[in-house]
Amino acid sequence: MAVDRRKLIVEAATKSFSLFGFKATTMEQVAKIANVGKGTIYTFFKTKEELFDEIVNCLIKEMKFAAEESIDESKSFQENVHRALYRILEFRLEHQLTIKLFQEGREMRTPAVMEVIERIEKAVLNFIKDKIELAIEKDEIQPCEPELTAFVMIKMYIALIFDWEKNHQPLTKEMIAKTLEQHIFQGLSK
Amino acid sequence: MAVDRRKLIVEAATKSFSLFGFKATTMEQVAKIANVGKGTIYTFFKTKEELFDEIVNCLIKEMKFAAEESIDESKSFQENVHRALYRILEFRLEHQLTIKLFQEGREMRTPAVMEVIERIEKAVLNFIKDKIELAIEKDEIQPCEPELTAFVMIKMYIALIFDWEKNHQPLTKEMIAKTLEQHIFQGLSK
DNA sequence: GAATGACCAATTTAGACTTTTGGTCAAAAG
DNA sequence: CTTTTGACCAAAAGTCTAAATTGGTCATTC
């Protein structure tokens, strides 16, 4: 084959979804960008959602890779959780597609987008959960419900990065690390 | 005066806001429920928002009272934070007005309602912040940024009560207390 | 002087009409 | 044959405007 039409389509769709979001992207436009007949898209993907899902799956893989890359086995569990979560949220802010998606989810609540956001969040949860399970096995942290702990950590991170700055000065990376350290790891008890 | 028209109006408006929300409540309806001419409302309140604000201020006071009541000086700071936050969120679920308001905020983003929700959340933040400052003074907990710590605690509570059950079995009051204890107070470090 | 409801400007709603869009498929291309 | 295509269709979304509603006023009433 001269050109990989499937790849062309996926690339075109990624570009369009990143630029205009899911709802505002039309299949005709994707076809045009990909230099392909509209019908051709449907030989590879049953629906617009299926095309979207493939792209998001790819995004999730990239995200996992970025997170995994940020981990340094020689560092402590705490340090690594901080690095991974910070990297993941950084990723969200660096990639046009995630920015657009979360925006569309917030502003229009497009069902397909809401679903996909949930998938992304589940993937992050599972990633952190795995790290926690490992840390428990290696006796680096107290035993706990890994899923619940991962959930708490992520919520806290999101809150510190995205919610706090709605009413306050944004926190620096160091402040966030310190807050996580002080609250989750060290606790406040005397 | 035979009847306190102001009180009648406030009561009628409270009933209507609780039942239909802010946007779906019309001043005419409030007047009708209060058995009062529409113009009368405007002799007490300049706008619909002003009437709304008065009612919400009252709600916030009640909420503070409930929270304050739930505190037992003889118990530990941790126990009291848990009791107070649990009571506040319970309050939110017991009162038709808060239920309707948070729902309207979520679903329609009515600006006046968004503002009011922010006011409620600020009040809760300040309440907890005060308790934390007190606890630091009394040397019950480590020194920390009271506002940031209060913020983290509240976010964690909301997450554990409202967000966790979107994808999992709801947590019992005890599980929530334990999670807060384990994560915030005791920490996970070894 | 306090209370009222008819009244008004402004916003919201309803729904008829138009356009766009996801998806199909018979025909064209290879 | 298989693969690609774009005209085509039903359905969904968008647009436009006339009608209804609503927050707020104020001359009149009590």
mmCIF file of N, CA, C and O in Angstrom, chain A residues 15-67:
data_model
loop_
_atom_site.group_PDB
_atom_site.id
_atom_site.type_symbol
_atom_site.label_atom_id
_atom_site.label_comp_id
_atom_site.label_asym_id
_atom_site.label_seq_id
_atom_site.Cartn_x
_atom_site.Cartn_y
_atom_site.Cartn_z
ATOM 1 N N LYS A 15 -5.903 15.398 15.295
ATOM 2 C CA LYS A 15 -5.717 16.825 15.099
ATOM 3 C C LYS A 15 -7.039 17.570 15.314
ATOM 4 O O LYS A 15 -7.100 18.561 16.046
ATOM 5 N N SER A 16 -8.085 17.060 14.696
ATOM 6 C CA SER A 16 -9.380 17.745 14.772
ATOM 7 C C SER A 16 -9.977 17.717 16.185
ATOM 8 O O SER A 16 -10.486 18.723 16.667
ATOM 9 N N PHE A 17 -9.893 16.556 16.836
ATOM 10 C CA PHE A 17 -10.405 16.460 18.211
ATOM 11 C C PHE A 17 -9.632 17.426 19.119
ATOM 12 O O PHE A 17 -10.215 18.071 19.984
ATOM 13 N N SER A 18 -8.329 17.510 18.907
ATOM 14 C CA SER A 18 -7.502 18.390 19.741
ATOM 15 C C SER A 18 -7.867 19.855 19.537
ATOM 16 O O SER A 18 -7.868 20.649 20.460
ATOM 17 N N LEU A 19 -8.182 20.165 18.281
ATOM 18 C CA LEU A 19 -8.442 21.553 17.927
ATOM 19 C C LEU A 19 -9.865 21.979 18.269
ATOM 20 O O LEU A 19 -10.106 23.063 18.794
ATOM 21 N N PHE A 20 -10.826 21.099 17.964
ATOM 22 C CA PHE A 20 -12.235 21.500 18.095
ATOM 23 C C PHE A 20 -13.024 20.710 19.124
ATOM 24 O O PHE A 20 -14.159 21.034 19.416
ATOM 25 N N GLY A 21 -12.440 19.649 19.659
ATOM 26 C CA GLY A 21 -13.181 18.800 20.574
ATOM 27 C C GLY A 21 -13.949 17.723 19.836
ATOM 28 O O GLY A 21 -13.947 17.682 18.609
ATOM 29 N N PHE A 22 -14.609 16.877 20.611
ATOM 30 C CA PHE A 22 -15.302 15.734 20.011
ATOM 31 C C PHE A 22 -16.538 16.149 19.240
ATOM 32 O O PHE A 22 -16.728 15.785 18.083
ATOM 33 N N LYS A 23 -17.349 16.953 19.863
ATOM 34 C CA LYS A 23 -18.644 17.279 19.263
ATOM 35 C C LYS A 23 -18.471 18.108 17.999
ATOM 36 O O LYS A 23 -19.161 17.896 17.002
ATOM 37 N N ALA A 24 -17.556 19.054 18.050
ATOM 38 C CA ALA A 24 -17.398 19.984 16.930
ATOM 39 C C ALA A 24 -16.573 19.389 15.789
ATOM 40 O O ALA A 24 -16.341 20.047 14.780
ATOM 41 N N THR A 25 -16.125 18.159 15.965
ATOM 42 C CA THR A 25 -15.405 17.508 14.874
ATOM 43 C C THR A 25 -16.382 16.681 14.051
ATOM 44 O O THR A 25 -17.093 15.858 14.594
ATOM 45 N N THR A 26 -16.412 16.942 12.750
ATOM 46 C CA THR A 26 -17.320 16.144 11.914
ATOM 47 C C THR A 26 -16.511 15.102 11.148
ATOM 48 O O THR A 26 -15.337 15.301 10.852
ATOM 49 N N MET A 27 -17.176 14.023 10.848
ATOM 50 C CA MET A 27 -16.511 12.942 10.121
ATOM 51 C C MET A 27 -16.059 13.427 8.749
ATOM 52 O O MET A 27 -15.041 12.994 8.231
ATOM 53 N N GLU A 28 -16.845 14.305 8.181
ATOM 54 C CA GLU A 28 -16.490 14.847 6.862
ATOM 55 C C GLU A 28 -15.173 15.620 6.957
ATOM 56 O O GLU A 28 -14.300 15.490 6.098
ATOM 57 N N GLN A 29 -15.045 16.381 8.027
ATOM 58 C CA GLN A 29 -13.823 17.149 8.219
ATOM 59 C C GLN A 29 -12.617 16.231 8.401
ATOM 60 O O GLN A 29 -11.548 16.479 7.834
ATOM 61 N N VAL A 30 -12.809 15.197 9.200
ATOM 62 C CA VAL A 30 -11.724 14.237 9.400
ATOM 63 C C VAL A 30 -11.326 13.656 8.040
ATOM 64 O O VAL A 30 -10.140 13.570 7.699
ATOM 65 N N ALA A 31 -12.336 13.287 7.245
ATOM 66 C CA ALA A 31 -12.065 12.719 5.923
ATOM 67 C C ALA A 31 -11.261 13.700 5.069
ATOM 68 O O ALA A 31 -10.284 13.332 4.416
ATOM 69 N N LYS A 32 -11.689 14.947 5.115
ATOM 70 C CA LYS A 32 -11.017 15.966 4.313
ATOM 71 C C LYS A 32 -9.552 16.124 4.749
ATOM 72 O O LYS A 32 -8.636 16.096 3.935
ATOM 73 N N ILE A 33 -9.321 16.274 6.059
ATOM 74 C CA ILE A 33 -7.951 16.421 6.554
ATOM 75 C C ILE A 33 -7.107 15.207 6.168
ATOM 76 O O ILE A 33 -5.947 15.333 5.800
ATOM 77 N N ALA A 34 -7.736 14.035 6.234
ATOM 78 C CA ALA A 34 -6.989 12.801 5.960
ATOM 79 C C ALA A 34 -6.868 12.537 4.457
ATOM 80 O O ALA A 34 -6.218 11.574 4.049
ATOM 81 N N ASN A 35 -7.514 13.379 3.643
ATOM 82 C CA ASN A 35 -7.524 13.165 2.181
ATOM 83 C C ASN A 35 -8.051 11.786 1.825
ATOM 84 O O ASN A 35 -7.397 11.000 1.149
ATOM 85 N N VAL A 36 -9.261 11.556 2.281
ATOM 86 C CA VAL A 36 -9.843 10.222 2.211
ATOM 87 C C VAL A 36 -11.346 10.397 2.078
ATOM 88 O O VAL A 36 -11.883 11.407 2.521
ATOM 89 N N GLY A 37 -12.003 9.494 1.424
ATOM 90 C CA GLY A 37 -13.459 9.570 1.349
ATOM 91 C C GLY A 37 -14.073 9.280 2.707
ATOM 92 O O GLY A 37 -13.497 8.543 3.503
ATOM 93 N N LYS A 38 -15.228 9.891 2.955
ATOM 94 C CA LYS A 38 -15.845 9.696 4.281
ATOM 95 C C LYS A 38 -16.098 8.214 4.550
ATOM 96 O O LYS A 38 -15.867 7.720 5.662
ATOM 97 N N GLY A 39 -16.571 7.517 3.506
ATOM 98 C CA GLY A 39 -16.870 6.093 3.665
ATOM 99 C C GLY A 39 -15.667 5.287 4.132
ATOM 100 O O GLY A 39 -15.826 4.295 4.854
ATOM 101 N N THR A 40 -14.485 5.704 3.707
ATOM 102 C CA THR A 40 -13.267 4.953 4.072
ATOM 103 C C THR A 40 -13.082 4.872 5.581
ATOM 104 O O THR A 40 -12.654 3.848 6.108
ATOM 105 N N ILE A 41 -13.436 5.983 6.256
ATOM 106 C CA ILE A 41 -13.301 5.977 7.718
ATOM 107 C C ILE A 41 -14.089 4.816 8.299
ATOM 108 O O ILE A 41 -13.626 4.121 9.199
ATOM 109 N N TYR A 42 -15.276 4.594 7.706
ATOM 110 C CA TYR A 42 -16.162 3.572 8.259
ATOM 111 C C TYR A 42 -15.738 2.155 7.907
ATOM 112 O O TYR A 42 -16.339 1.196 8.358
ATOM 113 N N THR A 43 -14.702 2.007 7.064
ATOM 114 C CA THR A 43 -14.163 0.656 6.850
ATOM 115 C C THR A 43 -13.201 0.296 7.982
ATOM 116 O O THR A 43 -12.913 -0.869 8.211
ATOM 117 N N PHE A 44 -12.738 1.300 8.702
ATOM 118 C CA PHE A 44 -11.817 1.036 9.818
ATOM 119 C C PHE A 44 -12.499 1.177 11.179
ATOM 120 O O PHE A 44 -12.147 0.469 12.124
ATOM 121 N N PHE A 45 -13.455 2.087 11.274
ATOM 122 C CA PHE A 45 -14.124 2.339 12.552
ATOM 123 C C PHE A 45 -15.638 2.303 12.375
ATOM 124 O O PHE A 45 -16.152 2.938 11.451
ATOM 125 N N LYS A 46 -16.295 1.562 13.223
ATOM 126 C CA LYS A 46 -17.747 1.415 13.091
ATOM 127 C C LYS A 46 -18.463 2.739 13.317
ATOM 128 O O LYS A 46 -19.452 3.033 12.651
ATOM 129 N N THR A 47 -18.013 3.513 14.291
ATOM 130 C CA THR A 47 -18.680 4.784 14.621
ATOM 131 C C THR A 47 -17.652 5.856 14.957
ATOM 132 O O THR A 47 -16.465 5.573 15.119
ATOM 133 N N LYS A 48 -18.146 7.075 15.087
ATOM 134 C CA LYS A 48 -17.296 8.179 15.511
ATOM 135 C C LYS A 48 -16.708 7.880 16.892
ATOM 136 O O LYS A 48 -15.536 8.156 17.148
ATOM 137 N N GLU A 49 -17.540 7.303 17.759
ATOM 138 C CA GLU A 49 -17.081 6.967 19.112
ATOM 139 C C GLU A 49 -15.912 5.985 19.074
ATOM 140 O O GLU A 49 -14.973 6.098 19.867
ATOM 141 N N GLU A 50 -15.989 4.997 18.159
ATOM 142 C CA GLU A 50 -14.936 3.989 18.115
ATOM 143 C C GLU A 50 -13.607 4.640 17.717
ATOM 144 O O GLU A 50 -12.558 4.325 18.277
ATOM 145 N N LEU A 51 -13.684 5.533 16.765
ATOM 146 C CA LEU A 51 -12.483 6.281 16.353
ATOM 147 C C LEU A 51 -11.932 7.079 17.537
ATOM 148 O O LEU A 51 -10.728 7.069 17.823
ATOM 149 N N PHE A 52 -12.838 7.733 18.219
ATOM 150 C CA PHE A 52 -12.481 8.524 19.398
ATOM 151 C C PHE A 52 -11.814 7.649 20.456
ATOM 152 O O PHE A 52 -10.760 7.997 21.004
ATOM 153 N N ASP A 53 -12.435 6.501 20.712
ATOM 154 C CA ASP A 53 -11.909 5.590 21.726
ATOM 155 C C ASP A 53 -10.483 5.159 21.404
ATOM 156 O O ASP A 53 -9.627 5.130 22.288
ATOM 157 N N GLU A 54 -10.249 4.823 20.150
ATOM 158 C CA GLU A 54 -8.897 4.395 19.764
ATOM 159 C C GLU A 54 -7.877 5.483 20.080
ATOM 160 O O GLU A 54 -6.812 5.227 20.619
ATOM 161 N N ILE A 55 -8.254 6.708 19.753
ATOM 162 C CA ILE A 55 -7.340 7.827 19.991
ATOM 163 C C ILE A 55 -7.086 8.027 21.477
ATOM 164 O O ILE A 55 -5.961 8.254 21.913
ATOM 165 N N VAL A 56 -8.163 7.908 22.256
ATOM 166 C CA VAL A 56 -8.005 8.092 23.698
ATOM 167 C C VAL A 56 -7.198 6.951 24.309
ATOM 168 O O VAL A 56 -6.381 7.177 25.215
ATOM 169 N N ASN A 57 -7.412 5.739 23.816
ATOM 170 C CA ASN A 57 -6.602 4.622 24.313
ATOM 171 C C ASN A 57 -5.126 4.902 24.112
ATOM 172 O O ASN A 57 -4.300 4.640 24.991
ATOM 173 N N CYS A 58 -4.824 5.435 22.967
ATOM 174 C CA CYS A 58 -3.443 5.774 22.656
ATOM 175 C C CYS A 58 -2.942 6.841 23.637
ATOM 176 O O CYS A 58 -1.842 6.729 24.186
ATOM 177 N N LEU A 59 -3.773 7.829 23.862
ATOM 178 C CA LEU A 59 -3.423 8.895 24.801
ATOM 179 C C LEU A 59 -3.139 8.332 26.189
ATOM 180 O O LEU A 59 -2.163 8.715 26.845
ATOM 181 N N ILE A 60 -3.995 7.411 26.617
ATOM 182 C CA ILE A 60 -3.820 6.817 27.945
ATOM 183 C C ILE A 60 -2.494 6.075 28.016
ATOM 184 O O ILE A 60 -1.765 6.166 29.013
ATOM 185 N N LYS A 61 -2.171 5.351 26.948
ATOM 186 C CA LYS A 61 -0.890 4.634 26.917
ATOM 187 C C LYS A 61 0.273 5.615 27.050
ATOM 188 O O LYS A 61 1.196 5.391 27.833
ATOM 189 N N GLU A 62 0.199 6.698 26.295
ATOM 190 C CA GLU A 62 1.264 7.716 26.369
ATOM 191 C C GLU A 62 1.382 8.267 27.779
ATOM 192 O O GLU A 62 2.480 8.486 28.294
ATOM 193 N N MET A 63 0.221 8.478 28.385
ATOM 194 C CA MET A 63 0.194 9.041 29.726
ATOM 195 C C MET A 63 0.858 8.082 30.711
ATOM 196 O O MET A 63 1.664 8.488 31.544
ATOM 197 N N LYS A 64 0.493 6.810 30.584
ATOM 198 C CA LYS A 64 1.094 5.799 31.459
ATOM 199 C C LYS A 64 2.598 5.760 31.264
ATOM 200 O O LYS A 64 3.352 5.664 32.221
ATOM 201 N N PHE A 65 2.989 5.857 30.001
ATOM 202 C CA PHE A 65 4.417 5.815 29.706
ATOM 203 C C PHE A 65 5.134 6.994 30.365
ATOM 204 O O PHE A 65 6.163 6.817 31.028
ATOM 205 N N ALA A 66 4.549 8.170 30.205
ATOM 206 C CA ALA A 66 5.145 9.372 30.807
ATOM 207 C C ALA A 66 5.246 9.215 32.317
ATOM 208 O O ALA A 66 6.261 9.559 32.941
ATOM 209 N N ALA A 67 4.191 8.665 32.920
ATOM 210 C CA ALA A 67 4.171 8.495 34.373
ATOM 211 C C ALA A 67 5.248 7.490 34.795
ATOM 212 O O ALA A 67 6.013 7.735 35.735
#
